mmCIF file of C-alpha atoms in Angstrom:
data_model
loop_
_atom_site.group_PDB
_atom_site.id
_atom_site.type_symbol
_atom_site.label_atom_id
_atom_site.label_comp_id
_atom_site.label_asym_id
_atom_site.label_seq_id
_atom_site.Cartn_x
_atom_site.Cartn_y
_atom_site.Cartn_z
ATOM 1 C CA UNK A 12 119.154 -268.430 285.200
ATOM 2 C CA UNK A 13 117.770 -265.203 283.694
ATOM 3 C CA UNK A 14 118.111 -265.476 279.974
ATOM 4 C CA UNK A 15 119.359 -261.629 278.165
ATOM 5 C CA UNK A 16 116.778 -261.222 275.137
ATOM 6 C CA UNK A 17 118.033 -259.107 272.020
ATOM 7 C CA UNK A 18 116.432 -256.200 271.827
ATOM 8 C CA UNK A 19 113.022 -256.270 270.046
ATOM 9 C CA UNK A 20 113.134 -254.860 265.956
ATOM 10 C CA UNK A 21 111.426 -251.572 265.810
ATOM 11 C CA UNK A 22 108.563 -251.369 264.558
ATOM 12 C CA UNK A 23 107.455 -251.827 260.355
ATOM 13 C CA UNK A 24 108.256 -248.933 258.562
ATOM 14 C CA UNK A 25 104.785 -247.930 256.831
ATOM 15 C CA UNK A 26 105.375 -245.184 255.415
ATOM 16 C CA UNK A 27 106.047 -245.326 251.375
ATOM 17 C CA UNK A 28 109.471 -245.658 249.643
ATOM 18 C CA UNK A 29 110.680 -241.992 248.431
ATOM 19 C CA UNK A 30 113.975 -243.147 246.170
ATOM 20 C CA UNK A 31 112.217 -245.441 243.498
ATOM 21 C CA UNK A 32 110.557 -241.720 242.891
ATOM 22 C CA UNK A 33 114.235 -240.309 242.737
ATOM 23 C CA UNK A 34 115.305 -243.179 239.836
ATOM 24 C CA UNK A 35 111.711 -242.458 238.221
ATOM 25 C CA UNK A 36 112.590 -238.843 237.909
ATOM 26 C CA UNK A 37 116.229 -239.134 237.003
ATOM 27 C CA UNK A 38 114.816 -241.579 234.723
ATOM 28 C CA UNK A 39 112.860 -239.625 232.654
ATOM 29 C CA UNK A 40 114.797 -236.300 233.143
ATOM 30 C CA UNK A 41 118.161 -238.387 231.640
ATOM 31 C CA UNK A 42 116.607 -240.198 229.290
ATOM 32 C CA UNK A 43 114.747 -237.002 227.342
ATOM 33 C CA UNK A 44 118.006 -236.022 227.105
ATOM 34 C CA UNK A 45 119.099 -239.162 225.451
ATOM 35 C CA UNK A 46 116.224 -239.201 223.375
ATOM 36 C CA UNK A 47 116.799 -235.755 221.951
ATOM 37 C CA UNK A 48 120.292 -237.433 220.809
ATOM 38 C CA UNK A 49 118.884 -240.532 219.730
ATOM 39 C CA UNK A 50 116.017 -238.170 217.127
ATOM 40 C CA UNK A 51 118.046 -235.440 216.569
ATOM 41 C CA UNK A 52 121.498 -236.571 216.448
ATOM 42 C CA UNK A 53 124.173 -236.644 219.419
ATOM 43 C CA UNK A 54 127.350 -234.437 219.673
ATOM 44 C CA UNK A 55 130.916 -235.850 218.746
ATOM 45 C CA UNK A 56 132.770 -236.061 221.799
ATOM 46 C CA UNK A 57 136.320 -236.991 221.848
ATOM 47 C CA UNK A 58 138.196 -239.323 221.519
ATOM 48 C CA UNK A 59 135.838 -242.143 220.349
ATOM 49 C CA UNK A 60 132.925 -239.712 218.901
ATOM 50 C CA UNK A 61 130.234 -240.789 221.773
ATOM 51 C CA UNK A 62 130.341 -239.761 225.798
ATOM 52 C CA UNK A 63 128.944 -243.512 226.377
ATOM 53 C CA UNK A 64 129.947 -247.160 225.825
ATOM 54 C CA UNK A 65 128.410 -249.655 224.700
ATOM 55 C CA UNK A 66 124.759 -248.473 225.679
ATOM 56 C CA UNK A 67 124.403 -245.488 222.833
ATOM 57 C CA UNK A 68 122.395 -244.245 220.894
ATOM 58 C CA UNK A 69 118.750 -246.361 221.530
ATOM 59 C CA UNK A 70 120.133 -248.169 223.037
ATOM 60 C CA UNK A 71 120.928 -245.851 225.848
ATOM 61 C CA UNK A 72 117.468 -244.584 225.622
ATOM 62 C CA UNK A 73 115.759 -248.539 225.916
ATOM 63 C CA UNK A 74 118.423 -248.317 229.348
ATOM 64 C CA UNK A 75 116.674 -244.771 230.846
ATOM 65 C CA UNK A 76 113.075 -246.850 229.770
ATOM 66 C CA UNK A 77 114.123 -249.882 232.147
ATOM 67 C CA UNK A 78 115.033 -247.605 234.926
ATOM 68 C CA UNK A 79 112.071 -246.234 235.099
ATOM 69 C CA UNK A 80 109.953 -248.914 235.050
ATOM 70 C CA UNK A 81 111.873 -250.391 237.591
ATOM 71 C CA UNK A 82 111.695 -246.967 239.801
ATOM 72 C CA UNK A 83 107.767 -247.593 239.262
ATOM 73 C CA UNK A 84 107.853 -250.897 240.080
ATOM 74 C CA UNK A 85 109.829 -250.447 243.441
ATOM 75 C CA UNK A 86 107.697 -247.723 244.615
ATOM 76 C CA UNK A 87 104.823 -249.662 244.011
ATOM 77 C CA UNK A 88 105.806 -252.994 245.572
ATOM 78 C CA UNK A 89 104.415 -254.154 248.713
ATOM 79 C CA UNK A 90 106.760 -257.186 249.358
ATOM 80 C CA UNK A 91 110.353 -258.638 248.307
ATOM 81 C CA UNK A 92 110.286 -258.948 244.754
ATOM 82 C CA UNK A 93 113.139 -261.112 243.814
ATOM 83 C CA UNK A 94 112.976 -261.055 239.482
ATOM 84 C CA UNK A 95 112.472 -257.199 240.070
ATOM 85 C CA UNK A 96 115.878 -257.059 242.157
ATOM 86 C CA UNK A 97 117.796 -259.123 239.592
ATOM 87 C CA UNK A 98 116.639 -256.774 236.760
ATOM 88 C CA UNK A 99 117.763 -253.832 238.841
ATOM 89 C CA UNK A 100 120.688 -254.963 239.452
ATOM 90 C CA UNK A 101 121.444 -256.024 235.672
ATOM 91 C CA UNK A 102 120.626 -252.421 235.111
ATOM 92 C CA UNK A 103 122.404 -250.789 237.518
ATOM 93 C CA UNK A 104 125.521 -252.892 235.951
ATOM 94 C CA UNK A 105 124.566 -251.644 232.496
ATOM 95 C CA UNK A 106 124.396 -247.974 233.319
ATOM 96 C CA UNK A 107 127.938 -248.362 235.177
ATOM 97 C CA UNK A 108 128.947 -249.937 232.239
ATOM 98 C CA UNK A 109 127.697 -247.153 229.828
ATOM 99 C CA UNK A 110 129.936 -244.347 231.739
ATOM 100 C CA UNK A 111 133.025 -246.198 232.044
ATOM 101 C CA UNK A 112 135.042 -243.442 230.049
ATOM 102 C CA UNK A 113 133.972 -241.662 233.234
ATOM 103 C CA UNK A 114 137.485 -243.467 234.908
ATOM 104 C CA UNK A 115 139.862 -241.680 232.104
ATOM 105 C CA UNK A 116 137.858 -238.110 232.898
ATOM 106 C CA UNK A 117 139.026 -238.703 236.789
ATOM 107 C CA UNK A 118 142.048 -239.456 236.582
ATOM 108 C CA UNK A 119 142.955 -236.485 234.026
ATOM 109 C CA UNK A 120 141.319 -234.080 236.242
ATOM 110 C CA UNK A 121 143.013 -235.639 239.720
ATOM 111 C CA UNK A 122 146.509 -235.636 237.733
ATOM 112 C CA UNK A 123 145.442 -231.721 236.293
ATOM 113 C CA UNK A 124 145.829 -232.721 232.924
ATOM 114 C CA UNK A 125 143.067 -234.145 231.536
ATOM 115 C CA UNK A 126 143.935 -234.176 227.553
ATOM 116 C CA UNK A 127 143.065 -233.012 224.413
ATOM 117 C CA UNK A 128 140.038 -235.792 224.241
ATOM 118 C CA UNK A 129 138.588 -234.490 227.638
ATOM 119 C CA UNK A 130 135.202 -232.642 226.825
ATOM 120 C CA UNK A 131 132.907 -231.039 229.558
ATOM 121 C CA UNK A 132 129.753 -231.982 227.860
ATOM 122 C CA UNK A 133 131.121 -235.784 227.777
ATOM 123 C CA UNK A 134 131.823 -235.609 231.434
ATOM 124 C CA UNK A 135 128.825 -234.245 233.070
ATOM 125 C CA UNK A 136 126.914 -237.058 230.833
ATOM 126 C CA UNK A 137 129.006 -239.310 231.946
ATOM 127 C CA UNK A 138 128.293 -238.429 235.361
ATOM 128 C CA UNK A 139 124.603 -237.885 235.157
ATOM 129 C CA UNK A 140 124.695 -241.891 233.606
ATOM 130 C CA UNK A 141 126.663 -242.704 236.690
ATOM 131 C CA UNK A 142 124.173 -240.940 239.404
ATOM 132 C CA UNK A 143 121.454 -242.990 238.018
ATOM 133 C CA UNK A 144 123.177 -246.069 238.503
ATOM 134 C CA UNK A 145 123.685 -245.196 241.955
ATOM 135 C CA UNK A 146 120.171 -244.131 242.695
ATOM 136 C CA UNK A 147 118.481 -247.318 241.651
ATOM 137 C CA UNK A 148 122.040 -249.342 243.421
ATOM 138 C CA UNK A 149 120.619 -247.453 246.673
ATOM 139 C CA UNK A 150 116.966 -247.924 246.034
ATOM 140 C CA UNK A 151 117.395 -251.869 245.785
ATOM 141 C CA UNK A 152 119.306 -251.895 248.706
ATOM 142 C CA UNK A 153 116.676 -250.253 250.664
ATOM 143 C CA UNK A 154 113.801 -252.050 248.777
ATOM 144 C CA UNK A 155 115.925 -255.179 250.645
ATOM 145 C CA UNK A 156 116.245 -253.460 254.127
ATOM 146 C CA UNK A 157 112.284 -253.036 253.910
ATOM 147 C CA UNK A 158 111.497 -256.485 253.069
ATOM 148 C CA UNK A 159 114.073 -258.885 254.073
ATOM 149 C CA UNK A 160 116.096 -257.631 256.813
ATOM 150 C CA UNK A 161 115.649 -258.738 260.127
ATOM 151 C CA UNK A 162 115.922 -255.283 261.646
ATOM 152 C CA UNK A 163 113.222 -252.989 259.589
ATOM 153 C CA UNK A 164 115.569 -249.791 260.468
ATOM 154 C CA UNK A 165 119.010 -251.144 259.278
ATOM 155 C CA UNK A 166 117.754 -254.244 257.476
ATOM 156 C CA UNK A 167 121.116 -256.342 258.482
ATOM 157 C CA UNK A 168 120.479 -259.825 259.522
ATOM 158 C CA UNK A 169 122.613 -262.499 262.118
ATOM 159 C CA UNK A 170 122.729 -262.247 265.677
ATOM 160 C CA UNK A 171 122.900 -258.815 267.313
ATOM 161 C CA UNK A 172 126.807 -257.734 268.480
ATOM 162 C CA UNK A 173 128.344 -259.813 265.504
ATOM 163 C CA UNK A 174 130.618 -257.252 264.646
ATOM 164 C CA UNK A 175 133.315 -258.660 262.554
ATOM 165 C CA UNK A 176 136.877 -257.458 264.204
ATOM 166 C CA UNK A 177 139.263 -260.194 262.363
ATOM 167 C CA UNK A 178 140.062 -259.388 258.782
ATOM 168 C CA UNK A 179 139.006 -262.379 257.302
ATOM 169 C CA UNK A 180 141.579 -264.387 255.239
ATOM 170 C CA UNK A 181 139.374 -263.504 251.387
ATOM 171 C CA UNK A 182 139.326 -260.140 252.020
ATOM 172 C CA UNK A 183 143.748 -259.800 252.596
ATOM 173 C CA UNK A 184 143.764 -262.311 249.602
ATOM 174 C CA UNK A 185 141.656 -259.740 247.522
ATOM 175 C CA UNK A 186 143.936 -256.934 248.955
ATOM 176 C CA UNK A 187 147.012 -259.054 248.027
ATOM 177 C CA UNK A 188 145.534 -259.418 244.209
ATOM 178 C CA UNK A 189 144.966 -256.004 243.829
ATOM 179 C CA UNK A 190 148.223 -254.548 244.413
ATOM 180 C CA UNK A 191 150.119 -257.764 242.723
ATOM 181 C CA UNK A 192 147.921 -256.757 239.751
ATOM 182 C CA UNK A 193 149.157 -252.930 239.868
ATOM 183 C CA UNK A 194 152.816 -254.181 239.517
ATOM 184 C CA UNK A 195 152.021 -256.349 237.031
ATOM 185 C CA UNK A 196 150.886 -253.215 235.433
ATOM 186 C CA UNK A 197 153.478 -251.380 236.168
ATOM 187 C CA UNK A 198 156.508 -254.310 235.091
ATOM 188 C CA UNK A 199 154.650 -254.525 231.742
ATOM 189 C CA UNK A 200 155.558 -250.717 231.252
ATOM 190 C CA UNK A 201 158.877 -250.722 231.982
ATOM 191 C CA UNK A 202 159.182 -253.999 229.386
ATOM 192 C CA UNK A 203 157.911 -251.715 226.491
ATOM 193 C CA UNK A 204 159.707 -248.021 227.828
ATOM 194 C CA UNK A 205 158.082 -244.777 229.406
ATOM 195 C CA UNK A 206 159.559 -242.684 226.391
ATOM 196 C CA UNK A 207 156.641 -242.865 224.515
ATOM 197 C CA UNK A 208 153.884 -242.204 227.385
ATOM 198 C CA UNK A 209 151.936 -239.214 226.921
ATOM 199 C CA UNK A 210 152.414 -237.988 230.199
ATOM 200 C CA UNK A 211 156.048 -238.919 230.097
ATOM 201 C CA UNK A 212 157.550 -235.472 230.789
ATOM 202 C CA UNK A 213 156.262 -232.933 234.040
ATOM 203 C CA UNK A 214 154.820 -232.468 236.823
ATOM 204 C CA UNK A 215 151.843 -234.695 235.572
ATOM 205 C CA UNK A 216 153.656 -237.310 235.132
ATOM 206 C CA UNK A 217 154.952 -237.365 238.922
ATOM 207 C CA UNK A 218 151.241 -236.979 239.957
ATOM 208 C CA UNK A 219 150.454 -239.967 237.941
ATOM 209 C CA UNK A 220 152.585 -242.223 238.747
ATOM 210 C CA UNK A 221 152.148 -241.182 242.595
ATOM 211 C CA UNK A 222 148.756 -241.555 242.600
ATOM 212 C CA UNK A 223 148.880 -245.051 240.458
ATOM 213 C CA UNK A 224 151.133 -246.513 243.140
ATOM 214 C CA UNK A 225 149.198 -245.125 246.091
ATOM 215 C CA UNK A 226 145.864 -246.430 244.265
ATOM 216 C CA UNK A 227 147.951 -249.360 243.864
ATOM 217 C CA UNK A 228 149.726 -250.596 246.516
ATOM 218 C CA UNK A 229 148.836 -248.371 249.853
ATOM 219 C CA UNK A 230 144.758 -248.385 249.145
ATOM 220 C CA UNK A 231 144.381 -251.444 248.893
ATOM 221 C CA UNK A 232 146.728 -252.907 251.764
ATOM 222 C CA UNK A 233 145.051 -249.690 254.117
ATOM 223 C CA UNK A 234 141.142 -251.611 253.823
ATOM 224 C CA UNK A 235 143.202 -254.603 255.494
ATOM 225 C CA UNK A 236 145.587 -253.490 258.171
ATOM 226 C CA UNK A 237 145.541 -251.511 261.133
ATOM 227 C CA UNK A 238 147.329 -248.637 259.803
ATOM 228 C CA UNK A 239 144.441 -248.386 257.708
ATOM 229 C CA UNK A 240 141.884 -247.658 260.407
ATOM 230 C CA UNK A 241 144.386 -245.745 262.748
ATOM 231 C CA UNK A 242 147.089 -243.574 261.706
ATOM 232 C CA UNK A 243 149.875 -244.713 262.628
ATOM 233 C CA UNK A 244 152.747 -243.664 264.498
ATOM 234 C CA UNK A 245 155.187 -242.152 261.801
ATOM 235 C CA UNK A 246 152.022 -239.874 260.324
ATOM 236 C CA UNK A 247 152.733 -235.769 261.666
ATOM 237 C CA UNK A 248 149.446 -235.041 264.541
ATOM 238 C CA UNK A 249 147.441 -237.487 263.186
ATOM 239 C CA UNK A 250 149.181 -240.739 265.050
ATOM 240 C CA UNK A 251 146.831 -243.149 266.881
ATOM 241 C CA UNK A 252 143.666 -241.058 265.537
ATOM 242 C CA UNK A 253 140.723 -243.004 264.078
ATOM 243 C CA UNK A 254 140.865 -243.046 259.941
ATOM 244 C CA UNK A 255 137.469 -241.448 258.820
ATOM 245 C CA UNK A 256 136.222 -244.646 257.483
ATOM 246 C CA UNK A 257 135.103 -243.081 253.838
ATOM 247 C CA UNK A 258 138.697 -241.680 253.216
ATOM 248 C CA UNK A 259 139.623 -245.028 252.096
ATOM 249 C CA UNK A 260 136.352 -246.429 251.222
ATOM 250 C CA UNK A 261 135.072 -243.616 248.639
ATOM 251 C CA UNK A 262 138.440 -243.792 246.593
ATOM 252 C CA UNK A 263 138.256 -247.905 246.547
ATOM 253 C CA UNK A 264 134.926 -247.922 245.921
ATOM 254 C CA UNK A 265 135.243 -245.100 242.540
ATOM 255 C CA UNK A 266 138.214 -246.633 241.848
ATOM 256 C CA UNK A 267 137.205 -250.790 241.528
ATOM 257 C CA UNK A 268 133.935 -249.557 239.750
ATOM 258 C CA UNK A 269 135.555 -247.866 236.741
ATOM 259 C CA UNK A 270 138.844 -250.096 236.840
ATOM 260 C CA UNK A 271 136.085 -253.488 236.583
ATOM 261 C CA UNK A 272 133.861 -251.326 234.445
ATOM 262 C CA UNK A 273 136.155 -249.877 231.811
ATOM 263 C CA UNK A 274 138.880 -252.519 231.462
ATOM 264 C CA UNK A 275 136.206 -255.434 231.711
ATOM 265 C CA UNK A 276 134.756 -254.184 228.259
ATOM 266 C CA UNK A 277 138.510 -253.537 227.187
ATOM 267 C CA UNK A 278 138.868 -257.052 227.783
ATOM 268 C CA UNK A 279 136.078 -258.240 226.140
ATOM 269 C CA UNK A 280 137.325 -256.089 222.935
ATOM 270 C CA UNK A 281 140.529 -257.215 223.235
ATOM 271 C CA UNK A 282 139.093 -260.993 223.373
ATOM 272 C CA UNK A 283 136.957 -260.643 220.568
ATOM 273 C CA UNK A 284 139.647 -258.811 218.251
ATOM 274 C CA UNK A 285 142.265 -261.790 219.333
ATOM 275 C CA UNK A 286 140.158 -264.285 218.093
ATOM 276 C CA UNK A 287 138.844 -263.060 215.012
ATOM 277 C CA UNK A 288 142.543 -261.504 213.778
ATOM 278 C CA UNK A 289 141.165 -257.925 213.706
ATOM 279 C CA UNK A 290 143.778 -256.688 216.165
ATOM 280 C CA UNK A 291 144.560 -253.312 215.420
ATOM 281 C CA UNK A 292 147.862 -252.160 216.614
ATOM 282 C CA UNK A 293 147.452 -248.285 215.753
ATOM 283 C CA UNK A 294 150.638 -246.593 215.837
ATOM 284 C CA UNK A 295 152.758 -249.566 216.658
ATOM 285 C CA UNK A 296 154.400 -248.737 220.224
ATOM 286 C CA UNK A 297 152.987 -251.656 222.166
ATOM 287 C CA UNK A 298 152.248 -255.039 220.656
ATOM 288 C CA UNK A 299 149.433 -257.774 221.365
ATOM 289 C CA UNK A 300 151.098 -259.476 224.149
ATOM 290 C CA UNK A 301 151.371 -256.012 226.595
ATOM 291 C CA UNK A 302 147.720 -255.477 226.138
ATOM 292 C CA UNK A 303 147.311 -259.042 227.081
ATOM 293 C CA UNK A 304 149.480 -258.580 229.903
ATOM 294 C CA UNK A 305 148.042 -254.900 231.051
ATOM 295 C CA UNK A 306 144.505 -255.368 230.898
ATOM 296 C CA UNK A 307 143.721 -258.636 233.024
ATOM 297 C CA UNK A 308 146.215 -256.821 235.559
ATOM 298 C CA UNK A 309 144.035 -253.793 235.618
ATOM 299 C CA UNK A 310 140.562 -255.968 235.799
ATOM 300 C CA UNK A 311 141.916 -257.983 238.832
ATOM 301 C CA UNK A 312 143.552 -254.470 240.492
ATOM 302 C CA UNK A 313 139.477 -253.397 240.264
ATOM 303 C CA UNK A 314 138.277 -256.696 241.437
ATOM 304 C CA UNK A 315 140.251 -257.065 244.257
ATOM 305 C CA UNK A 316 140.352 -253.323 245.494
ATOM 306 C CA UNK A 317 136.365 -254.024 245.683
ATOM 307 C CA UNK A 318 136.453 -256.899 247.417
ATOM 308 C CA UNK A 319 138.893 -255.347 249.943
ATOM 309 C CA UNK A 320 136.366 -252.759 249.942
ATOM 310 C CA UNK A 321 133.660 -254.907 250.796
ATOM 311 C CA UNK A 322 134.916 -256.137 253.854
ATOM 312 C CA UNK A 323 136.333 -252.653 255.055
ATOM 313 C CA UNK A 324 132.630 -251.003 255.182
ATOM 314 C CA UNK A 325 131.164 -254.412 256.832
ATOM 315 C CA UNK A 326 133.553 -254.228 259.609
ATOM 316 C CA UNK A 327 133.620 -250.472 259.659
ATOM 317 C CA UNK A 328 130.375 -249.661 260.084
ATOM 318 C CA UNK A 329 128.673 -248.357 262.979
ATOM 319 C CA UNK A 330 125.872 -250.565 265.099
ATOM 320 C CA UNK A 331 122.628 -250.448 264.556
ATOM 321 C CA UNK A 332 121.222 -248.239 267.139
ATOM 322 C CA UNK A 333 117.648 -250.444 267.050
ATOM 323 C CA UNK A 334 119.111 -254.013 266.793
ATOM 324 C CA UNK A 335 122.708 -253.667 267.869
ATOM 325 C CA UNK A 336 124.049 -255.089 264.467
#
């Protein structure tokens, strides 16, 4: 009996890393920037007088300091370094965290109305934050495919051909959480009233509320159903055609980043001003126990719209051309 063997791994890629080089210079392009602020004195941006959370100020310079050491680090390592993954990774988290105000810019602008408190200069540092935390996110990921995949072009690992078809039963679960945790948001609004949402009158309000039940309910039931891979048969010229797989992913992805990111450090506020009675209710229109109820419901919409994600770009993907995974 002739025995089929898998197709040998190409051979070790030799040549040296390029994107720890990327986060170096982002690094220390970003972080002069920050410095400048940090000497000199930063803008006031709207509404909360900072375009950052909780990493200002030096703070947000000691963050730009890490990254680059860890850009230097990664271009100069010559095997899988696991303490200098973890710390990139607790980075990456903490520059995600830093633009989370970056969510409230989005949606404005998607809804085209993006408030009094939206600033352009707030924004693109916002999204300059955010680009470095996706350049050292992609050049830990490829530090891994270098050093501890079994393919040295693609860097997966199992057995060649083990293509996931099935959605497994976690990922519908996580699907199932998310949009459970949009109506949860959504029945905690209509217990207070809509008459005293900003957005409570227009043709901003329609986009809103469109796009918070499509983010809601449709996303994240599309990254575990058919219909979300193939149109289906009710949609005009499009029916039976193949989904571009990033038309769901992208949005998911953007969308359980900032929703984790921003309403995890609500949370944590919210937490910490429950306990020590320094609840502040402002003007009075919702009371303790909505913010109790809205919040958690927004963290596990994020949670399990990434999860969902997850799964959707593992079984998405295309094979490995070298390896077959």
């Amino acid at each position: 009996m002739t025995r089929t063997l898998p197709p040998p791994a190409p051979p070790a890629v030799t040549r040296r890393p390029t994107l720890p080089y990327a986060v170096l210079g982002w690094a220390l392009a970003y972080g002069a920037l920050r410095l400048c602020w940090a000497v000199a004195g930063a803008p006031a941006f709207p509404p909360l007088d900072t375009d950052l959370m909780v990493f200002t100020g030096w703070w947000a310079v000691g963050l730009c300091a890490a990254t680059a050491l860890l850009g230097a680090a990664l271009g100069r390592a010559r095997g899988w370094r696991p303490a200098l993954v973890a710390a990139g990774w607790a980075v990456c988290a903490a520059l995600a965290l830093a633009c989370a105000l970056l969510l409230l810019d989005l949606v404005g602008l998607l809804i085209l109305d993006p408030g009094a408190a939206f600033h352009p200069g707030a924004f693109a540092s916002r999204l300059g934050c955010l680009t470095g935390a996706v350049l050292l996110a992609v050049a830990l990921v490829d530090h891994r495919r270098r050093w501890r995949g079994d393919c040295r072009r693609c860097g997966r690992t199992g057995e060649p051909g083990a293509h996931a078809a099935a959605v497994p039963g976690w990922a519908r679960a996580a699907a199932w959480a998310a949009v459970v945790g949009c109506l949860v948001r959504l029945a905690a609004q209509v217990w207070v009233g809509f008459e005293d949402v900003p957005l409570s009158q227009g043709a901003s309000m329609v986009a809103f509320e469109v796009g918070f039940l499509l983010a809601g309910v449709l996303l994240p039931l599309a990254l575990v159903y058919r219909w979300g891979r193939s149109w289906p048969r009710w949609v005009p010229l499009l029916a039976g055609r193949r989904v571009p797989r990033l038309l769901p992913l992208v949005p998911a992805a953007v969308f359980a980043v900032g929703l984790v990111g921003y309403f995890g450090i609500g949370l944590a506020q919210l937490t910490a001003e429950t306990v020590t009675g320094t609840f502040d209710p402002g003007d009075g229109r919702y009371p303790l126990a909505f913010f109790w109820v809205a919040e958690p419901a927004y963290w596990v919409w994020g949670w399990g719209l990434g999860v969902a994600a997850v799964d959707y770009h593992r079984r998405t993907r295309r094979a490995c051309p070298a390896c077959g995974r």
